Amino acid sequence: MAPRSRNLAAIVIGVVLAGPPVAALNLWLGAIAEQQVVRDLDSTALRAVGLAEGRLARAAAALDDLAARGVDGCRASHIEALRQAAFAVTPAKEFSVIAPDGRTLCSDHGSTVEPRSIVSSEPLNDSRQHLLDLVRLGSGGKQWARVRRPGAGESNGVAALIPTEMLVPSVSPHGGPLNARIQLTGRGGMVIARAGETAAANVPADDLVSAVRDSRRYRLRASLTASRADLAAGQNDLRLLGAMVSGMLAVLILTLAFFRPKRRRDNPIDELERAMHAGEFVPYYQPIVDIRSGRLRGAEVLIRWRKSDGSVVTPAAFIPLAESSGLILEMTRDLMRRVSREIGPAFGKRPNLRISFNLAARHFADEEIVGDVRKIFKTSPLKLSQIVLEVTERQPLDNLTETRRVVAALQGLGVRIAIDDVGTGHSGLSYMLKLGVDTIKIDKMFIDSIATDRNSHTIIETLVDLAQNMRMDVIAEGVESFEQVVQLRELGIRAAQGYVFSPPLPGPSFLQLLEAIEPLKEAAAPAPAGLAVPAVPVAAA
Ligand code: C2E
Ligand code: CA
Ligand code: CA
């Protein structure tokens, strides 16, 4: 897995692991919010009972006071007393004197009173000293609450008229609109007042919460019903807390994913990544020789894994994994930078030399490599015209059209493209040649049997012909003997690489060889020595 995919995987695992605690936290906060909702509703019920108790008690006390002062008729002094009571007891609209048969004889306004009918009546308290009537004035539909204190025996009593809406709260405990339905009833079931009627309309019964409170003082009951959602709308603090905690956990997961231990040695991909960051992948250079002049043409970069214990691992052991994991892209960039640093100065002074790199099929899947090459060699003494990029015929190319586009873009930079391992591929040479490459490298397989197998000889001849027609260069690979060199030369091949000249060399050895066979021209210096052809193999350092 590529590092980016692993970070993604770490995040996914983190989210999966953190999911249950976050869900539990939200459930817990949800439960707290639910309790809070029920508590709020209950306290509204208590407040409703308290409000009704208080207002009715003030009216009842004023009636007791009038009775104590002997107000039982409609004399001027009685009317004056009624008026004082109406002034003192705010929620009461009217104080009046009532006949034993229930007729209103006079009120604080005087002797002319609207006729009124009692809709229903219940004792207000257990002592039955006061009654609570629901009355209708004149022909109006509106009902009023009336606290009545009947007179003793056949004498008149007194009463106070109160608008029913004064007996129920109209705002929520938080001061907002009341988002609950309230009903104030007498103990006998008489409905005294209602408020917030529309609050819980059209809400499914499951989503409703309710609270009921009885008055201890009077025979009253407040019943409240509300929709859970409406009440929860007031729980913004808890929701904010839930969102904050979930957010903090998300940040924690991302942080942990970012700083997760990067080195798990049991995972070979992690091990490759670690080795890459430790700079354990190094370039070796195998000279490519002009077999007519013996002069150096350049070199092919072959990667090696030089471990901290000094052992050197060849690419077959790690390149396939680097390619399948995607690490090859970073690995190649890294290698190119190293090569640029290591041999850039020497090659910069010898502009005819070329250096070739091996690319993987996935390098040609998009144009990333084009930007990489441009950027890496922009400031290098190595010129883009000295770079050769090899694409192997061994691995099938996913998308010929895209590969062609990438090849063309690279050639546009001045870079040359070579087909490697020609003759071994799945795709066939004609397919590969559609890429419009500059060089073909004939695989060791054909070179090995050049002397013994007539077919190999013919194939090489054909390839050379083809290359000449298409103005491509030919390089023979894996050349191990003097005889082979002679035969290749006879076949018209000019360039070769192989153990007969040199194995892949570590940087310093390669630079030494370079200085020996391609010294920089100075005024009095002798002509370059070149490699004897066939050359005495150069021992690996
Ligand atoms: P290749 O590109 O075909 O490289 C030539 C291979 O043949 C090299 O093996 C080289 O050491 C070996 N060789 C050269 N001359 C002779 C010879 O005369 N006789 C014999 N028997 N072998 C010779 P090496 O270095 O083990 O590399 C193996 C393969 O690994 C390369 O084959 C190339 O496909 C791949 N490779 C090497 N470096 C890189 C790299 O940086 N990136 C990628 N993607 N692949 C690489
Ligand atoms: Ca190669
Ligand atoms: Ca090859």
XYZ file of C-alpha atoms and ligand atoms in Angstrom:
589
model
C 0.000 0.000 0.000
C 1.264 3.507 -0.818
C 1.902 5.829 2.180
C -1.085 7.993 1.224
C -3.417 4.972 1.137
C -2.022 3.840 4.483
C -2.735 7.213 6.066
C -6.232 6.937 4.673
C -6.539 3.418 6.086
C -5.318 4.676 9.488
C -7.957 7.396 9.433
C -10.684 4.926 8.473
C -9.627 2.563 11.284
C -9.455 5.527 13.697
C -12.949 6.619 12.731
C -14.235 3.038 13.096
C -12.583 2.717 16.510
C -13.631 6.148 17.687
C -17.141 5.770 16.243
C -18.649 3.788 19.145
C -17.325 6.142 21.890
C -18.515 9.204 19.933
C -21.887 7.547 19.334
C -22.065 6.606 23.031
C -21.199 10.166 24.014
C -23.876 11.538 21.732
C -26.381 9.023 23.110
C -25.413 10.055 26.612
C -25.752 13.739 25.759
C -29.039 12.860 24.060
C -30.232 11.179 27.267
C -29.182 14.224 29.296
C -31.014 16.478 26.841
C -34.098 14.257 27.141
C -33.981 14.457 30.938
C -33.518 18.182 30.669
C -36.565 18.420 28.397
C -38.720 16.510 30.897
C -37.381 18.591 33.793
C -38.141 21.823 31.926
C -41.660 20.699 31.224
C -42.221 19.669 34.822
C -40.968 23.005 36.081
C -43.343 24.783 33.683
C -46.205 22.699 35.154
C -45.147 23.687 38.663
C -44.939 27.322 37.639
C -48.401 27.135 36.056
C -49.838 25.749 39.280
C -48.020 28.413 41.307
C -49.246 31.223 39.050
C -52.900 30.105 39.285
C -52.608 29.533 43.048
C -51.105 32.998 43.606
C -53.661 34.908 41.524
C -56.642 33.002 42.866
C -55.333 33.339 46.440
C -55.032 37.115 46.111
C -58.607 37.321 44.823
C -59.827 34.961 47.604
C -58.034 37.016 50.265
C -59.616 40.227 48.930
C -63.049 38.528 49.073
C -62.385 37.420 52.681
C -61.450 41.003 53.474
C -64.654 42.382 51.878
C -66.746 39.829 53.828
C -64.950 40.768 57.033
C -65.775 44.415 56.317
C -69.469 43.475 55.935
C -69.745 44.148 52.239
C -72.943 42.257 51.419
C -75.050 44.791 49.517
C -74.964 47.569 46.950
C -74.755 50.633 49.120
C -72.312 53.344 48.078
C -69.820 52.308 50.757
C -70.030 48.701 49.503
C -69.431 49.757 45.911
C -66.482 51.867 47.094
C -65.054 48.830 48.907
C -65.486 46.719 45.756
C -63.697 49.405 43.752
C -60.759 49.466 46.181
C -60.492 45.678 45.958
C -60.526 45.788 42.119
C -57.783 48.423 42.247
C -55.630 46.376 44.630
C -55.975 42.962 42.998
C -54.539 43.412 39.553
C -55.639 40.311 37.661
C -59.262 40.752 38.839
C -61.390 42.534 36.260
C -64.347 43.085 38.517
C -65.481 42.613 42.145
C -69.194 42.088 42.689
C -71.899 41.228 45.192
C -73.772 37.994 44.471
C -77.219 36.975 45.659
C -77.693 33.494 47.158
C -79.469 32.477 43.914
C -76.314 33.379 41.958
C -77.476 36.687 40.428
C -74.918 39.501 40.340
C -76.446 42.404 42.216
C -73.808 45.065 41.668
C -70.109 45.459 40.914
C -67.283 47.939 41.414
C -68.672 49.695 38.330
C -72.055 50.257 40.031
C -75.475 48.747 40.050
C -75.890 48.014 36.373
C -74.158 44.785 35.529
C -74.190 42.623 32.475
C -76.145 39.444 32.945
C -73.899 36.427 33.311
C -74.385 32.689 33.286
C -72.442 30.078 35.196
C -71.031 27.458 32.814
C -69.700 25.239 35.571
C -68.534 25.498 39.131
C -66.312 23.577 41.532
C -65.170 24.182 45.085
C -61.786 25.934 45.014
C -60.541 24.476 48.270
C -61.366 21.512 50.439
C -62.962 23.732 53.098
C -65.453 24.879 50.403
C -65.142 28.404 51.721
C -64.515 29.584 48.122
C -65.925 28.350 44.826
C -64.434 28.616 41.401
C -67.000 29.371 38.680
C -66.639 29.508 34.945
C -68.982 32.231 33.757
C -69.979 33.807 30.501
C -70.791 37.551 30.391
C -73.802 38.700 28.362
C -74.002 36.874 25.053
C -70.168 36.814 24.561
C -68.501 33.496 23.942
C -65.541 34.194 26.178
C -65.449 32.463 29.538
C -64.185 34.033 32.712
C -62.994 32.515 35.929
C -64.776 33.739 38.990
C -63.761 33.209 42.579
C -66.828 33.366 44.767
C -67.211 33.563 48.478
C -70.854 32.694 49.283
C -72.531 34.591 52.149
C -73.467 32.822 55.302
C -77.075 31.512 55.293
C -79.391 33.739 53.207
C -76.988 36.682 53.011
C -75.253 37.844 49.842
C -71.756 36.785 48.947
C -68.897 38.466 47.003
C -66.993 37.421 43.859
C -63.993 38.405 41.749
C -63.882 38.006 37.968
C -60.527 37.045 36.467
C -59.656 36.551 32.773
C -58.766 32.840 32.392
C -55.562 33.665 30.443
C -54.255 35.340 33.621
C -54.204 31.901 35.277
C -51.719 30.198 32.907
C -48.176 31.201 31.949
C -47.593 32.560 28.459
C -43.801 32.268 28.261
C -41.325 29.372 28.620
C -38.961 29.010 31.615
C -36.190 30.459 29.369
C -38.286 33.524 28.543
C -39.089 32.448 24.975
C -42.495 31.579 23.580
C -44.247 28.795 25.406
C -43.643 25.676 23.320
C -46.045 23.463 25.293
C -49.783 23.017 25.594
C -51.078 23.869 29.092
C -54.421 23.003 30.570
C -55.561 24.141 33.988
C -58.388 22.037 35.355
C -60.339 21.712 38.587
C -60.024 18.505 40.505
C -63.523 17.584 39.258
C -62.405 17.903 35.628
C -63.635 21.421 34.858
C -61.376 23.011 32.259
C -60.497 26.455 33.593
C -57.894 27.700 31.144
C -55.873 26.610 28.136
C -52.766 27.998 26.478
C -50.270 27.042 23.785
C -52.994 25.087 22.062
C -51.205 24.835 18.709
C -47.762 23.939 20.099
C -48.195 20.183 20.026
C -50.685 19.924 17.191
C -49.927 17.413 14.405
C -47.144 15.781 16.414
C -47.212 11.969 16.602
C -48.029 10.761 20.117
C -44.605 9.048 20.371
C -42.865 12.388 20.059
C -44.827 14.036 22.831
C -43.723 14.448 26.420
C -46.023 15.490 29.244
C -45.981 16.660 32.865
C -48.768 17.003 35.431
C -48.704 18.942 38.683
C -51.441 19.285 41.337
C -51.834 22.290 43.567
C -51.509 21.542 47.277
C -53.530 24.551 48.227
C -56.449 24.446 45.829
C -58.284 21.780 43.927
C -56.329 22.552 40.736
C -54.224 20.610 38.284
C -51.856 21.826 35.524
C -51.252 19.386 32.654
C -48.566 20.099 30.069
C -47.822 18.409 26.723
C -45.007 19.290 24.366
C -43.239 17.939 21.310
C -39.798 16.605 22.138
C -38.299 18.336 19.095
C -39.656 21.751 20.093
C -38.260 21.450 23.586
C -34.927 20.056 22.395
C -34.575 23.135 20.189
C -33.843 24.947 23.416
C -30.978 22.533 24.263
C -28.406 24.273 22.090
C -25.687 24.134 24.732
C -25.723 20.350 24.870
C -25.772 20.075 21.099
C -22.837 22.429 20.871
C -21.019 20.342 23.456
C -21.715 17.154 21.445
C -20.486 18.748 18.236
C -17.379 20.092 19.993
C -16.446 16.727 21.484
C -17.028 14.926 18.147
C -14.897 17.548 16.407
C -12.115 17.234 18.962
C -12.106 13.456 18.517
C -11.894 13.868 14.732
C -8.867 16.165 15.141
C -7.301 13.647 17.539
C -7.771 10.788 15.058
C -6.236 12.799 12.230
C -3.304 13.781 14.440
C -2.729 10.192 15.494
C -2.947 9.019 11.865
C -0.371 11.631 10.944
C 2.071 10.751 13.697
C 1.383 7.023 13.648
C 4.571 4.969 14.106
C 6.016 4.842 10.636
C 8.394 1.948 11.043
C 6.885 -1.441 11.289
C 9.705 -3.652 10.250
C 7.539 -6.693 9.753
C 5.919 -5.022 6.756
C 8.233 -5.202 3.706
C 6.728 -2.064 2.175
C 7.388 -0.118 5.384
C 10.888 -1.516 5.332
C 11.410 -0.299 1.749
C 10.069 3.119 2.714
C 12.323 3.302 5.720
C 15.365 2.264 3.664
C 14.497 4.902 1.092
C 14.365 7.648 3.706
C 17.615 6.330 5.190
C 19.258 6.716 1.745
C 20.048 3.021 1.400
C 19.165 2.862 -2.304
C 22.166 3.855 -4.348
C 22.970 4.044 -8.056
C 25.496 1.723 -9.693
C 26.692 2.576 -13.159
C 27.329 0.143 -15.979
C 29.387 1.662 -18.794
C 27.987 1.624 -22.316
C 30.807 1.385 -24.835
C 31.240 2.297 -28.463
C 32.534 -1.014 -29.783
C 34.254 0.536 -32.787
C 36.293 3.181 -31.008
C 36.364 1.736 -27.502
C 35.219 5.110 -26.201
C 32.663 5.521 -23.488
C 29.161 6.369 -24.652
C 27.777 6.755 -21.178
C 26.279 4.456 -18.585
C 23.105 2.803 -17.417
C 22.029 3.441 -13.826
C 21.235 0.191 -12.026
C 19.863 0.535 -8.528
C 21.288 -1.294 -5.516
C 20.112 -1.559 -1.924
C 23.163 -1.036 0.237
C 22.075 -2.090 3.713
C 23.549 -0.738 6.911
C 25.357 -4.087 7.450
C 27.245 -3.475 4.203
C 25.434 -6.102 2.139
C 24.304 -5.120 -1.356
C 20.979 -6.327 -2.699
C 20.236 -6.447 -6.452
C 17.012 -4.976 -7.876
C 15.243 -8.279 -8.573
C 14.727 -8.573 -4.785
C 12.891 -5.279 -4.309
C 11.946 -3.582 -7.594
C 8.796 -5.719 -8.122
C 7.474 -4.695 -4.671
C 8.495 -1.064 -5.214
C 6.567 -1.137 -8.491
C 3.434 -2.815 -7.153
C 3.328 -0.580 -4.075
C 3.839 2.610 -6.017
C 7.027 3.409 -4.086
C 8.907 3.196 -7.376
C 7.878 6.767 -8.229
C 9.561 8.261 -5.166
C 12.427 5.793 -5.443
C 13.147 6.865 -9.032
C 13.022 10.563 -8.154
C 15.406 9.883 -5.307
C 17.752 7.943 -7.563
C 17.724 10.653 -10.219
C 18.648 13.311 -7.641
C 21.510 11.168 -6.358
C 22.824 10.488 -9.859
C 22.592 14.166 -10.666
C 24.676 15.004 -7.592
C 27.148 12.174 -8.012
C 28.050 12.229 -11.702
C 26.427 15.511 -12.768
C 29.649 17.538 -12.624
C 31.688 14.935 -14.540
C 28.970 14.411 -17.165
C 28.282 18.108 -17.456
C 31.849 18.529 -18.667
C 31.420 15.670 -21.146
C 28.212 16.570 -22.993
C 28.518 13.646 -25.410
C 28.016 11.117 -22.621
C 24.552 9.850 -21.853
C 23.104 8.429 -18.696
C 20.131 6.114 -18.776
C 17.537 5.305 -16.129
C 15.123 2.425 -15.965
C 11.481 3.372 -15.662
C 8.529 1.181 -14.721
C 5.313 0.788 -16.698
C 3.442 2.934 -14.216
C 5.749 5.873 -14.878
C 3.979 6.119 -18.216
C 0.465 6.088 -16.806
C 0.418 9.871 -16.460
C 2.628 12.906 -16.997
C 4.004 13.114 -13.461
C 7.371 11.811 -14.673
C 7.637 14.693 -17.148
C 7.421 17.262 -14.348
C 9.765 15.212 -12.158
C 12.471 14.991 -14.821
C 12.196 18.665 -15.696
C 12.402 19.716 -12.067
C 15.215 17.379 -11.030
C 17.523 18.225 -13.915
C 16.653 21.896 -14.221
C 19.479 22.929 -11.926
C 21.739 19.962 -12.657
C 24.954 20.159 -14.670
C 23.546 17.105 -16.467
C 21.642 18.348 -19.489
C 18.286 16.928 -20.450
C 19.845 15.939 -23.804
C 22.155 13.596 -21.870
C 19.278 11.705 -20.272
C 17.935 8.420 -21.624
C 14.864 6.793 -20.106
C 14.364 3.071 -20.662
C 10.931 1.514 -20.886
C 10.975 -2.259 -20.747
C 9.261 -4.471 -23.243
C 8.947 -7.140 -20.518
C 5.958 -5.554 -18.811
C 2.809 -4.833 -20.759
C 1.853 -1.166 -21.021
C -1.615 -0.344 -19.746
C -2.490 2.391 -22.142
C -0.560 2.887 -25.348
C -2.163 6.238 -26.116
C -1.246 7.735 -22.759
C 2.240 6.182 -22.868
C 2.765 7.724 -26.282
C 1.720 11.113 -24.966
C 4.146 10.823 -22.022
C 6.960 9.659 -24.309
C 6.340 12.597 -26.641
C 6.301 15.044 -23.695
C 9.606 13.631 -22.430
C 11.138 13.844 -25.896
C 9.876 17.400 -25.974
C 12.170 18.085 -23.026
C 15.098 16.785 -25.082
C 15.241 13.447 -23.270
C 15.764 10.219 -25.260
C 13.635 7.121 -24.841
C 14.899 3.552 -25.233
C 13.056 0.256 -25.382
C 14.758 -2.166 -23.037
C 14.890 -5.982 -23.257
C 13.845 -5.967 -26.881
C 12.774 -9.415 -28.030
C 11.427 -10.605 -24.690
C 8.188 -8.682 -24.464
C 4.532 -9.561 -24.387
C 3.549 -6.694 -26.551
C 5.823 -7.350 -29.482
C 8.313 -4.946 -30.963
C 5.979 -3.490 -33.582
C 3.589 -2.477 -30.779
C 6.437 -0.887 -28.803
C 7.741 0.937 -31.846
C 4.466 2.852 -32.032
C 5.847 4.811 -29.105
C 8.341 6.502 -31.407
C 11.442 5.750 -29.366
C 15.058 6.725 -30.056
C 16.952 3.579 -29.100
C 16.406 -0.167 -28.845
C 18.365 -2.378 -26.460
C 18.705 -5.958 -27.663
C 18.234 -8.391 -24.815
C 21.058 -10.533 -23.462
C 19.108 -13.649 -24.518
C 19.897 -13.008 -28.228
C 23.466 -11.927 -27.522
C 24.122 -15.121 -25.563
C 23.211 -17.335 -28.486
C 24.519 -15.144 -31.255
C 27.302 -17.597 -32.120
C 25.364 -20.784 -31.712
C 21.829 -20.024 -32.843
C 21.246 -19.035 -36.429
C 17.848 -17.585 -35.449
C 19.358 -15.185 -32.952
C 21.766 -14.025 -35.576
C 18.894 -13.404 -38.007
C 16.774 -11.637 -35.407
C 19.629 -9.276 -34.563
C 20.200 -8.595 -38.255
C 16.508 -7.752 -38.670
C 16.529 -5.499 -35.628
C 19.580 -3.619 -36.876
C 17.943 -3.133 -40.282
C 14.768 -1.904 -38.685
C 16.649 0.483 -36.415
C 18.589 1.926 -39.324
C 15.384 2.461 -41.290
C 13.738 4.139 -38.347
C 16.865 6.083 -37.402
C 17.080 4.463 -34.018
C 20.189 3.615 -32.063
C 20.935 0.000 -31.122
C 22.645 -1.153 -27.925
C 23.519 -4.773 -27.253
C 23.078 -5.853 -23.647
C 24.801 -8.500 -21.537
C 27.847 -8.831 -23.742
C 30.273 -11.140 -21.999
C 32.896 -12.208 -24.515
C 35.353 -10.986 -27.091
C 33.723 -13.185 -29.772
C 30.391 -11.555 -29.162
C 31.862 -8.098 -29.570
C 33.408 -9.064 -32.879
C 30.142 -10.520 -34.163
C 28.092 -7.551 -33.034
C 30.464 -5.217 -34.793
C 30.148 -7.310 -37.958
C 26.377 -7.020 -37.668
C 26.692 -3.231 -37.692
C 26.041 -2.646 -33.983
C 27.986 0.246 -32.479
C 27.121 0.242 -28.780
C 27.211 -2.463 -26.128
C 27.248 -3.030 -22.424
C 28.180 -6.121 -20.476
C 30.624 -7.796 -18.180
C 33.169 -7.966 -21.004
C 33.701 -4.265 -20.398
C 32.522 -3.743 -16.878
C 29.890 -4.847 -14.388
C 27.734 -2.139 -12.794
C 30.081 -0.020 -10.653
C 29.479 2.045 -7.552
C 29.685 5.798 -8.178
C 33.286 6.475 -7.083
C 34.673 3.517 -9.126
C 32.700 4.573 -12.161
C 34.013 8.136 -11.850
C 37.568 6.813 -11.614
C 37.053 4.758 -14.762
C 35.573 7.796 -16.468
C 38.560 9.976 -15.586
C 40.917 7.250 -16.823
C 39.339 6.564 -20.190
C 37.681 9.904 -20.959
C 39.990 12.537 -19.446
C 38.958 16.108 -20.102
C 40.679 17.501 -23.147
C 43.426 19.899 -22.308
C 45.647 21.678 -24.740
C 48.643 19.369 -24.462
C 46.883 16.240 -23.331
C 47.110 13.058 -25.402
C 44.042 11.767 -27.183
C 41.597 9.894 -24.939
C 42.671 6.360 -24.308
C 39.226 4.732 -24.654
C 38.595 1.124 -23.785
C 40.573 -1.474 -25.663
C 38.136 -3.284 -27.887
C 37.609 -6.005 -26.882
C 38.561 -4.607 -23.551
C 40.123 -6.126 -20.529
C 37.186 -6.191 -18.055
C 37.370 -3.487 -15.422
C 37.172 -5.072 -11.992
C 34.316 -3.948 -9.758
C 35.490 -1.846 -6.864
P 18.113 -4.351 -17.055
O 17.641 -2.960 -17.185
O 17.944 -5.248 -18.191
O 19.595 -4.234 -16.585
C 20.591 -5.074 -17.057
C 20.805 -6.140 -16.059
O 21.747 -7.066 -16.568
C 21.415 -5.604 -14.777
O 21.008 -6.428 -13.730
C 22.896 -5.819 -15.014
O 23.662 -5.915 -13.833
C 22.888 -7.104 -15.729
N 24.037 -7.274 -16.615
C 24.733 -6.320 -17.247
N 25.724 -6.855 -18.006
C 25.633 -8.193 -17.835
C 26.363 -9.299 -18.345
O 27.300 -9.173 -19.118
N 26.011 -10.545 -17.979
C 24.951 -10.741 -17.120
N 24.648 -11.967 -16.784
N 24.232 -9.712 -16.599
C 24.563 -8.441 -16.961
P 20.568 -5.806 -12.400
O 21.442 -4.666 -12.067
O 20.445 -6.918 -11.429
O 19.171 -5.238 -12.738
C 18.139 -6.095 -13.028
C 16.975 -5.337 -13.542
O 16.422 -4.529 -12.524
C 17.281 -4.367 -14.628
O 17.382 -5.057 -15.817
C 16.148 -3.453 -14.598
O 15.061 -3.998 -15.288
C 15.828 -3.448 -13.138
N 16.338 -2.207 -12.550
C 17.597 -1.899 -12.161
N 17.658 -0.648 -11.658
C 16.396 -0.144 -11.777
C 15.809 1.096 -11.456
O 16.447 2.043 -10.983
N 14.483 1.220 -11.701
C 13.737 0.219 -12.249
N 12.446 0.424 -12.486
N 14.262 -0.959 -12.553
C 15.575 -1.136 -12.320
Ca 17.737 -1.323 -18.493
Ca 17.771 -4.940 -20.285
